[in-house]
Amino acid sequence: MESKGIIMFNRGEKCLVRAIVCLYSLRKYYDGKVTFFLETPYPKEFDDVCKYFNVDIVHNEEKHELKTLVRKTDMFGNPPYDRTLWLDSDTVVVGKLDEMFDYLDNYDIAIPLFAGWVSSGRHVSARINRFKGIIEDKYIEESLKDHPAVNTGVLSFKKSDKWKKFVEDWVRMADQGSKKHIFISDEVSFQVLYPNIKDWGLKCFIAPTNFNVSVLHDHGQSKDPRVIHFHGQKSVLSVPSCDIFKSTLKIMCDSNIANINSFLKYADKRLAEYLRRTNDPNFVDTTIVTACDPKYVSALAQTFPNWRKYKKIDKYPVIVFVNGMELNDTRLDFLRLPNVQLIPWSKEKDLDDVTDHREEMLSAFVFGPARYVKTEYWLKLDADSYATDDRSFITNEMKQYAFCGHKWWYSRPAHIKALDEWAKGHWKRKLRKAKPMIEDGRIEGRRFYHNTKRTISFIQLHKTRFTKFCVGLLKKRRLPVPSQDSFMYFVANRFAPETIGIMNFKRDYGFVQGRCKEKIIQFSC
């Protein structure tokens, strides 16, 4: 009778917490054989974790010359089982894995499709092309055709002499790529080789994405998830697909399952920061950002107390960009609070070639946060926007997006045409090669209605990293169009439309656009 089991691998310390979570999740759905290959340096108390989960241990030889990812592949050639399922340690198992073994009834290897991608796509094809000169051209040429893209974080295979020979060639190629500093050379080399896997007398089955659900790229296409893959340090991002890792980790830490708390000191940088935030009741990850000038300071004097009363913004750091007034101006006295930072803003000092005052103020909400915000997120509040109740106005759901704002439908046609023209000459291929946005909608008078919703930012939550990315696309300190909303929407739509968050802040979060002084006064009282 054929043996079957799961193998995993660890070298070093930074993946240990994730590996413990993976083992805990695995044992909920699989009670068969598991072997963990371990290489020093790693804390020997991890052996006790393996014993806790009834996992066999194999100690690999020390000081192996292969890089970690290539070393992982090398172990595929002589596994302890006839049928083997490999699991990366940065995964969480959420369902049965039996099919990955069953696929081997008719195939030598089974590997899931990765996020619906294909090898001819921009990302994968660029990686494949880096192997030119390392392997015969016929393999490069075939792999650049429309083959399913794969990720080697989850795969199953049958032990055989043919398989062993394939692994030897795979490792040799991956090692050469690694020495040339090719990114994830183990995975890309398999992508290059598998379309011609018949050359080794083998057959490969492309399994459903359910068995390797990408935390960032799946976008809900996997309807029956079995394994969630967090791709290294992405297990605690502010996206819904990370909730399973966070909740599992909390359960384990609360009961110290497998002595996991003693391993938290080995957490990678992102996980350590997440743990620090989680354990600090006073920690905030968002800065409130607004702006005023002599015209709007009176409106802000009405709305700011309203924000404090209903939305409790005193617990957040607040930045106010001040234009046209000295910071010691008595009209700003209502802002002199411990959590508020007043920053002077002017086109002469902070921008290039800007003459229009409206553009000067809107630009503060792009260049300003990129320069001054220190938190992971920042929330734009227009000076004349106001709160209508005490409901939460910043949620974890919003934090999964590059920005999340109030639903809107149209832009100015001239702005979209100008952004299209800016993109045509850009050094970023994704901007330069994109279909003009003006073709994805209709013009009615002075309005361009998009085929997809956009946002209006009287209130809008942003990832600071995305704001800095937007600024990095500019050659000088001036927006391509005098509209912060349209510029950021255009960039996100061109690079990753799914990162645009649309909410109804008026209905669901108790925040309304101003314009009406009587209403502002009413809700401030």
Coordinates of C-alpha atoms in Angstrom, one line a residue:
M1 CA 0.0 0.0 0.0
E2 CA 1.3 3.4 -1.0
S3 CA 2.3 5.8 1.9
K4 CA 1.2 9.4 1.9
G5 CA 2.0 12.4 4.0
I6 CA 2.7 16.1 4.2
I7 CA 6.2 17.7 4.3
M8 CA 7.2 21.1 5.5
F9 CA 10.5 22.9 6.0
N10 CA 12.0 25.6 8.2
R11 CA 15.4 27.3 8.4
G12 CA 15.9 30.1 10.9
E13 CA 13.5 31.9 13.3
K14 CA 11.3 34.4 11.5
C15 CA 8.8 31.9 10.1
L16 CA 8.3 30.0 13.3
V17 CA 5.1 31.7 14.6
R18 CA 3.5 31.2 11.2
A19 CA 4.6 27.6 11.1
I20 CA 3.0 26.9 14.5
V21 CA -0.3 28.5 13.3
C22 CA -0.1 26.4 10.1
L23 CA 0.4 23.2 12.0
Y24 CA -2.5 24.0 14.3
S25 CA -4.8 24.7 11.4
L26 CA -3.6 21.6 9.5
R27 CA -4.4 19.3 12.4
K28 CA -8.1 20.4 12.3
Y29 CA -8.5 18.8 8.9
Y30 CA -5.8 16.3 8.5
D31 CA -4.7 13.6 11.0
G32 CA -2.2 11.7 8.7
K33 CA 1.5 11.7 8.6
V34 CA 3.5 15.0 8.6
T35 CA 7.3 15.4 8.4
F36 CA 9.0 18.7 9.2
F37 CA 12.5 19.1 7.8
L38 CA 14.5 21.5 10.1
E39 CA 17.8 23.2 9.5
T40 CA 19.9 25.2 11.9
P41 CA 20.0 27.8 13.0
Y42 CA 16.6 27.5 14.7
P43 CA 15.5 27.3 18.4
K44 CA 15.5 23.7 19.5
E45 CA 12.3 24.2 21.5
F46 CA 10.5 24.1 18.1
D47 CA 11.1 20.3 18.2
D48 CA 8.6 20.2 21.1
V49 CA 6.1 22.0 18.9
C50 CA 6.4 19.3 16.3
K51 CA 5.9 16.6 19.0
Y52 CA 2.8 18.4 20.3
F53 CA 1.3 18.2 16.8
N54 CA 2.5 14.6 16.3
V55 CA 4.9 15.6 13.5
D56 CA 8.0 13.7 12.6
I57 CA 11.3 15.6 12.5
V58 CA 14.1 15.3 10.0
H59 CA 17.2 17.3 10.8
N60 CA 18.9 18.3 7.6
E61 CA 22.6 18.7 7.2
E62 CA 24.0 22.0 8.4
K63 CA 25.6 24.8 6.4
H64 CA 23.9 23.7 3.1
E65 CA 25.0 25.8 0.2
L66 CA 21.6 26.2 -1.3
K67 CA 19.4 29.2 -0.6
T68 CA 16.4 28.5 1.5
L69 CA 13.8 28.4 -1.3
V70 CA 16.0 26.3 -3.5
R71 CA 16.8 24.0 -0.6
K72 CA 13.1 23.5 -0.1
T73 CA 12.8 22.3 -3.7
D74 CA 15.8 20.0 -3.3
M75 CA 13.9 18.0 -0.6
F76 CA 11.2 17.1 -3.1
G77 CA 13.5 14.6 -4.8
N78 CA 13.6 12.0 -2.1
P79 CA 10.5 12.4 0.1
P80 CA 9.6 10.0 3.0
Y81 CA 6.3 9.2 1.3
D82 CA 5.1 7.7 -2.0
R83 CA 2.6 10.4 -2.3
T84 CA 3.6 13.8 -0.9
L85 CA 1.9 17.1 -0.3
W86 CA 4.1 20.1 0.3
L87 CA 2.9 23.0 2.4
D88 CA 4.6 26.3 2.8
S89 CA 4.7 27.3 6.5
D90 CA 3.1 30.7 5.7
T91 CA -0.3 29.0 5.0
V92 CA -3.4 28.3 7.0
V93 CA -5.5 25.2 6.2
V94 CA -9.2 25.9 6.2
G95 CA -10.6 22.7 4.6
K96 CA -9.9 19.1 3.6
L97 CA -6.8 18.3 1.5
D98 CA -7.6 14.8 0.3
E99 CA -8.1 15.8 -3.3
M100 CA -4.5 16.9 -3.6
F101 CA -3.5 13.3 -2.9
D102 CA -6.3 11.9 -5.1
Y103 CA -5.2 13.9 -8.2
L104 CA -2.1 11.7 -8.2
D105 CA -4.2 8.7 -9.2
N106 CA -3.7 9.9 -12.8
Y107 CA -0.9 12.4 -12.6
D108 CA 2.6 12.7 -11.3
I109 CA 2.2 16.2 -9.9
A110 CA -0.7 18.4 -9.0
I111 CA -0.3 22.1 -8.4
P112 CA -3.0 24.8 -8.0
L113 CA -3.6 27.5 -10.5
F114 CA -2.4 30.8 -9.0
A115 CA -5.1 33.5 -8.7
G116 CA -6.3 32.9 -12.3
W117 CA -3.0 34.3 -13.7
V118 CA -1.4 33.0 -16.9
S119 CA 2.3 32.8 -17.8
S120 CA 1.9 35.3 -20.7
G121 CA 0.7 37.9 -18.2
R122 CA 2.9 40.9 -17.5
H123 CA 4.2 39.8 -14.0
V124 CA 4.8 36.2 -14.8
S125 CA 6.3 36.7 -18.3
A126 CA 8.8 39.2 -16.9
R127 CA 9.9 36.7 -14.3
I128 CA 10.2 34.0 -17.0
N129 CA 12.3 36.2 -19.2
R130 CA 15.0 36.6 -16.5
F131 CA 15.9 32.9 -17.1
K132 CA 17.0 33.5 -20.7
G133 CA 20.5 32.3 -21.0
I134 CA 20.1 29.9 -18.1
I135 CA 18.0 27.3 -19.9
E136 CA 17.3 26.3 -23.4
D137 CA 15.2 28.8 -25.5
K138 CA 12.6 26.1 -26.2
Y139 CA 11.6 26.1 -22.5
I140 CA 11.4 29.9 -22.3
E141 CA 9.4 30.1 -25.6
E142 CA 6.8 27.4 -24.5
S143 CA 6.4 28.8 -21.0
L144 CA 5.6 32.3 -22.3
K145 CA 2.5 31.0 -24.0
D146 CA -0.9 31.1 -22.2
H147 CA -0.2 28.4 -19.6
P148 CA -1.7 28.6 -16.1
A149 CA 0.5 30.5 -13.6
V150 CA 1.4 28.5 -10.5
N151 CA 2.8 29.0 -7.1
T152 CA 4.9 26.3 -5.5
G153 CA 3.7 27.0 -1.9
V154 CA 1.3 24.0 -2.3
L155 CA 1.9 21.0 -4.5
S156 CA 1.6 17.2 -4.4
F157 CA 3.7 14.7 -6.3
K158 CA 4.4 11.0 -6.6
K159 CA 7.8 9.5 -5.8
S160 CA 9.6 8.0 -8.8
D161 CA 12.9 8.0 -10.6
K162 CA 11.5 10.2 -13.3
W163 CA 10.3 12.7 -10.7
K164 CA 13.7 12.6 -9.0
K165 CA 15.4 13.5 -12.3
F166 CA 13.0 16.3 -12.9
V167 CA 13.7 17.7 -9.4
E168 CA 17.5 17.5 -10.0
D169 CA 17.1 19.6 -13.1
W170 CA 14.6 22.0 -11.4
V171 CA 17.0 22.5 -8.5
R172 CA 20.0 23.1 -10.8
M173 CA 18.0 25.7 -12.7
A174 CA 16.7 27.4 -9.6
D175 CA 20.1 27.5 -8.0
Q176 CA 21.5 29.2 -11.1
G177 CA 18.7 31.7 -11.0
S178 CA 19.2 32.3 -7.3
K179 CA 22.9 33.0 -7.8
K180 CA 21.8 35.7 -10.4
H181 CA 19.5 37.1 -7.7
I182 CA 16.3 36.2 -9.7
F183 CA 13.3 36.7 -7.5
I184 CA 11.6 33.4 -6.2
S185 CA 13.8 31.4 -8.6
D186 CA 12.4 28.1 -7.3
E187 CA 8.9 29.0 -8.3
V188 CA 9.7 30.7 -11.6
S189 CA 12.0 27.9 -12.7
F190 CA 9.1 25.5 -12.2
Q191 CA 6.9 27.8 -14.2
V192 CA 9.5 27.6 -17.0
L193 CA 9.8 23.8 -16.9
Y194 CA 6.3 22.4 -16.3
P195 CA 4.8 23.2 -19.7
N196 CA 7.4 20.8 -21.1
I197 CA 7.2 18.3 -18.2
K198 CA 6.5 15.5 -20.7
D199 CA 10.2 15.7 -21.6
W200 CA 10.7 13.9 -18.2
G201 CA 7.9 11.4 -18.9
L202 CA 5.7 13.1 -16.3
K203 CA 2.1 14.4 -16.3
C204 CA 1.0 17.6 -14.4
F205 CA -2.5 18.5 -13.2
I206 CA -3.4 22.1 -12.6
A207 CA -5.6 22.0 -9.4
P208 CA -8.2 24.6 -8.5
T209 CA -7.2 27.8 -6.9
N210 CA -9.0 26.6 -3.7
F211 CA -5.9 24.8 -2.6
N212 CA -3.6 27.8 -2.7
V213 CA -5.7 30.9 -2.2
S214 CA -3.6 34.0 -2.5
V215 CA -4.2 36.5 0.4
L216 CA -3.9 39.5 -2.0
H217 CA -4.7 38.3 -5.5
D218 CA -7.6 35.8 -5.2
H219 CA -10.3 38.5 -5.0
G220 CA -13.0 36.0 -4.1
Q221 CA -12.6 33.7 -7.1
S222 CA -12.0 30.6 -4.9
K223 CA -15.4 29.5 -3.7
D224 CA -14.3 26.6 -1.6
P225 CA -11.0 27.6 0.0
R226 CA -8.9 24.9 1.5
V227 CA -5.5 26.6 2.0
I228 CA -4.9 30.4 2.4
H229 CA -1.4 31.4 1.4
F230 CA 0.0 34.6 3.0
H231 CA 3.2 35.0 0.9
G232 CA 5.6 35.6 3.7
Q233 CA 4.9 38.5 6.0
K234 CA 1.4 39.3 4.7
S235 CA -0.5 37.4 7.3
V236 CA -1.6 40.4 9.4
L237 CA -2.5 43.0 6.7
S238 CA -5.7 45.0 6.9
V239 CA -7.6 42.8 4.4
P240 CA -10.5 40.4 5.2
S241 CA -8.5 37.4 4.0
C242 CA -6.0 37.9 6.9
D243 CA -8.8 37.6 9.5
I244 CA -8.4 33.8 9.6
F245 CA -4.8 34.0 10.5
K246 CA -5.4 36.8 13.1
S247 CA -8.3 34.9 14.7
T248 CA -6.4 31.6 14.8
L249 CA -3.3 33.3 16.3
K250 CA -5.5 34.9 19.0
I251 CA -7.1 31.6 19.9
M252 CA -3.7 30.0 20.2
C253 CA -2.1 32.9 22.2
D254 CA -5.1 33.2 24.6
S255 CA -4.6 29.5 25.5
N256 CA -0.9 29.3 24.8
I257 CA -1.4 26.3 22.5
A258 CA 1.8 24.6 21.7
N259 CA 3.6 27.1 23.9
I260 CA 3.2 29.6 21.0
N261 CA 3.7 32.7 23.3
S262 CA 7.3 31.7 23.9
F263 CA 7.9 32.0 20.1
L264 CA 6.4 35.5 19.7
K265 CA 9.8 37.0 20.3
Y266 CA 10.8 35.5 16.9
A267 CA 8.0 37.3 15.0
D268 CA 9.0 39.1 11.8
K269 CA 8.8 42.9 11.8
R270 CA 5.3 43.2 10.5
L271 CA 3.9 40.5 12.9
A272 CA 5.7 42.1 15.8
E273 CA 4.2 45.5 15.0
Y274 CA 0.8 43.9 14.8
L275 CA 1.2 42.2 18.1
R276 CA 2.4 45.5 19.7
R277 CA -0.7 47.3 18.3
T278 CA -3.1 44.6 19.4
N279 CA -1.7 44.6 23.0
D280 CA -1.7 48.4 23.3
P281 CA -5.2 49.7 24.0
N282 CA -3.9 53.3 23.3
F283 CA -2.4 52.5 20.0
V284 CA -3.8 54.3 16.9
D285 CA -2.7 53.7 13.3
T286 CA -4.5 56.7 11.7
T287 CA -3.9 60.4 11.5
I288 CA -6.7 62.9 10.8
V289 CA -5.7 65.4 8.2
T290 CA -7.5 68.6 7.3
A291 CA -6.6 72.1 6.0
C292 CA -7.8 75.7 6.3
D293 CA -7.1 79.1 5.0
P294 CA -8.6 82.6 5.9
K295 CA -11.8 81.6 4.0
Y296 CA -12.3 78.2 5.7
V297 CA -11.0 78.8 9.1
S298 CA -14.4 79.9 10.4
A299 CA -16.0 76.7 9.0
L300 CA -13.3 74.6 10.6
A301 CA -14.0 76.4 13.9
Q302 CA -17.5 75.1 13.7
T303 CA -16.8 71.6 12.4
F304 CA -13.7 70.7 14.5
P305 CA -15.6 70.8 17.8
N306 CA -18.3 68.7 16.1
W307 CA -15.7 66.1 15.1
R308 CA -14.4 66.0 18.7
K309 CA -17.8 65.6 20.2
Y310 CA -19.2 62.9 17.9
K311 CA -16.2 61.1 16.5
K312 CA -13.8 61.5 19.5
I313 CA -10.9 62.6 17.4
D314 CA -8.9 63.6 20.4
K315 CA -7.5 60.1 20.5
Y316 CA -6.0 60.5 17.0
P317 CA -3.0 62.6 15.9
V318 CA -4.3 65.5 13.9
I319 CA -2.5 67.5 11.2
V320 CA -3.9 70.8 10.0
F321 CA -2.3 72.4 7.0
V322 CA -2.6 76.2 7.4
N323 CA -2.4 78.5 4.4
G324 CA -2.4 82.3 4.4
M325 CA -2.1 82.7 8.2
E326 CA 0.7 82.8 10.7
L327 CA 0.5 79.9 13.1
N328 CA 0.2 82.3 16.1
D329 CA -3.0 83.7 14.5
T330 CA -5.7 83.8 17.2
R331 CA -8.2 82.4 14.8
L332 CA -6.4 79.1 15.2
D333 CA -6.6 79.0 19.0
F334 CA -9.3 76.3 19.0
L335 CA -6.8 74.0 17.4
R336 CA -4.1 74.3 20.1
L337 CA -4.5 70.9 21.5
P338 CA -2.0 68.2 22.5
N339 CA -2.8 65.9 19.6
V340 CA -3.0 68.6 16.9
Q341 CA 0.0 69.7 14.8
L342 CA -0.3 72.9 12.7
I343 CA 1.8 72.9 9.6
P344 CA 2.2 75.9 7.4
W345 CA 1.4 75.2 3.7
S346 CA 2.1 77.4 0.7
K347 CA 2.6 77.0 -3.0
E348 CA 5.9 79.0 -2.8
K349 CA 7.5 76.6 -0.3
D350 CA 5.8 73.3 -0.9
L351 CA 4.9 73.0 -4.6
D352 CA 6.3 73.7 -8.0
D353 CA 4.8 76.0 -10.6
V354 CA 1.4 76.2 -9.0
T355 CA -0.4 79.5 -9.3
D356 CA -4.0 78.6 -8.6
H357 CA -5.1 78.7 -4.9
R358 CA -7.6 75.9 -5.2
E359 CA -4.8 73.6 -6.6
E360 CA -2.5 74.8 -3.8
M361 CA -4.9 73.6 -1.1
L362 CA -5.9 70.3 -2.8
S363 CA -2.3 69.5 -3.3
A364 CA -1.8 69.6 0.4
F365 CA -3.8 66.4 0.7
V366 CA -1.3 64.5 -1.5
F367 CA 2.2 66.0 -0.9
G368 CA 1.4 66.9 2.7
P369 CA 0.5 63.4 4.1
A370 CA 3.3 61.8 2.0
R371 CA 5.8 64.0 3.9
Y372 CA 4.3 64.4 7.3
V373 CA 2.1 61.5 8.2
K374 CA 3.8 58.9 10.4
T375 CA 0.9 56.4 10.8
E376 CA -0.1 53.6 8.5
Y377 CA -3.3 55.4 7.5
W378 CA -4.6 58.9 7.3
L379 CA -8.1 60.2 7.0
K380 CA -8.9 63.3 5.0
L381 CA -11.6 65.5 6.4
D382 CA -12.7 68.6 4.5
A383 CA -13.0 71.7 6.8
D384 CA -16.7 72.0 6.0
S385 CA -17.6 68.3 6.5
Y386 CA -19.4 67.4 9.7
A387 CA -20.5 64.5 11.9
T388 CA -24.2 63.7 12.4
D389 CA -23.8 61.0 15.1
D390 CA -21.3 59.0 17.2
R391 CA -21.0 55.9 15.0
S392 CA -17.5 54.7 14.2
F393 CA -16.1 56.4 11.1
I394 CA -12.9 54.4 10.7
T395 CA -13.2 50.6 10.3
N396 CA -10.9 47.7 9.6
E397 CA -13.0 47.0 6.4
M398 CA -11.9 50.3 5.1
K399 CA -8.2 49.6 5.8
Q400 CA -8.0 46.9 3.1
Y401 CA -8.1 49.5 0.4
A402 CA -5.5 52.0 -1.0
F403 CA -8.2 54.5 -0.2
C404 CA -11.8 54.3 0.8
G405 CA -14.2 57.2 0.3
H406 CA -17.8 58.3 -0.3
K407 CA -19.4 56.9 -3.4
W408 CA -19.4 59.2 -6.4
W409 CA -20.0 58.9 -10.2
Y410 CA -18.3 61.6 -12.3
S411 CA -15.2 63.6 -13.0
R412 CA -14.4 66.6 -15.1
P413 CA -13.8 65.5 -18.7
A414 CA -10.8 67.8 -19.0
H415 CA -9.2 66.3 -15.9
I416 CA -9.6 62.7 -17.2
K417 CA -8.2 63.7 -20.7
A418 CA -5.2 65.4 -19.0
L419 CA -4.6 62.4 -16.8
D420 CA -4.7 60.1 -19.9
E421 CA -2.2 62.4 -21.6
W422 CA 0.1 62.3 -18.6
A423 CA -0.1 58.5 -18.4
K424 CA 0.8 58.2 -22.1
G425 CA 4.3 59.6 -21.5
H426 CA 4.9 57.9 -18.2
W427 CA 7.9 55.7 -17.4
K428 CA 5.6 53.2 -15.7
R429 CA 4.4 50.7 -18.3
K430 CA 1.1 50.1 -16.6
L431 CA 0.2 53.7 -17.0
R432 CA 1.7 54.1 -20.4
K433 CA 0.0 51.1 -21.9
A434 CA -3.4 51.5 -20.3
K435 CA -6.5 52.1 -22.3
P436 CA -7.5 55.8 -22.0
M437 CA -9.9 56.2 -19.2
I438 CA -11.9 58.7 -21.2
E439 CA -13.1 55.7 -23.3
D440 CA -14.5 54.0 -20.2
G441 CA -17.6 56.2 -19.7
R442 CA -19.6 58.9 -21.2
I443 CA -19.4 62.7 -21.4
E444 CA -22.6 64.7 -20.6
G445 CA -21.9 68.4 -20.6
R446 CA -19.2 69.2 -18.0
R447 CA -19.4 65.8 -16.5
F448 CA -17.6 62.5 -17.4
Y449 CA -19.6 59.6 -15.9
H450 CA -17.3 56.6 -15.2
N451 CA -18.4 53.0 -16.0
T452 CA -17.3 52.2 -12.4
K453 CA -17.9 54.3 -9.3
R454 CA -15.2 56.6 -8.0
T455 CA -15.0 58.5 -4.7
I456 CA -15.4 62.0 -3.5
S457 CA -13.1 62.8 -0.6
F458 CA -14.9 65.1 1.8
I459 CA -14.0 62.1 4.1
Q460 CA -11.6 59.5 2.8
L461 CA -9.3 57.0 4.5
H462 CA -5.9 56.4 2.8
K463 CA -3.0 54.0 3.1
T464 CA -0.1 56.3 3.7
R465 CA 2.1 53.9 1.6
F466 CA -0.2 54.4 -1.4
T467 CA -0.1 58.2 -1.1
K468 CA 3.7 58.0 -1.1
F469 CA 3.5 55.8 -4.2
C470 CA 1.4 58.4 -6.0
V471 CA 3.8 61.1 -5.1
G472 CA 6.6 58.9 -6.4
L473 CA 5.0 58.8 -9.8
L474 CA 5.5 62.6 -10.2
K475 CA 8.6 64.3 -11.6
K476 CA 7.9 67.5 -9.7
R477 CA 5.7 68.7 -6.8
R478 CA 2.7 69.3 -8.9
L479 CA -0.4 67.2 -9.7
P480 CA -1.1 66.4 -13.3
V481 CA -4.6 67.9 -12.7
P482 CA -5.8 70.2 -10.0
S483 CA -7.8 67.5 -8.3
Q484 CA -6.5 65.2 -5.5
D485 CA -9.6 62.9 -5.9
S486 CA -9.2 62.4 -9.6
F487 CA -5.5 61.9 -9.5
M488 CA -5.6 59.2 -6.8
Y489 CA -8.6 57.5 -8.4
F490 CA -6.8 57.5 -11.7
V491 CA -3.6 55.9 -10.3
A492 CA -5.5 53.3 -8.3
N493 CA -7.7 52.4 -11.2
R494 CA -4.8 52.0 -13.6
F495 CA -2.7 49.9 -11.2
A496 CA -5.2 47.9 -9.1
P497 CA -8.9 48.9 -9.4
E498 CA -9.9 46.4 -6.6
T499 CA -8.0 48.6 -4.1
I500 CA -10.5 51.4 -4.4
G501 CA -13.0 51.3 -1.5
I502 CA -16.5 52.7 -1.9
M503 CA -18.7 53.4 1.1
N504 CA -21.8 55.5 1.9
F505 CA -20.4 57.7 4.7
K506 CA -23.5 59.7 4.9
R507 CA -25.8 56.8 5.5
D508 CA -23.6 54.3 7.3
Y509 CA -20.9 56.3 9.2
G510 CA -22.6 59.6 10.1
F511 CA -20.4 62.0 8.1
V512 CA -21.8 64.6 5.7
Q513 CA -20.4 67.1 3.3
G514 CA -20.7 70.7 4.5
R515 CA -21.8 73.6 2.4
C516 CA -24.6 74.5 4.8
K517 CA -23.5 76.6 7.8
E518 CA -26.8 76.1 9.6
K519 CA -26.5 72.4 9.5
I520 CA -22.9 72.6 10.8
I521 CA -24.1 74.7 13.7
Q522 CA -27.0 72.3 14.3
F523 CA -24.8 69.2 14.6
S524 CA -22.1 71.0 16.6
C525 CA -24.6 71.9 19.4

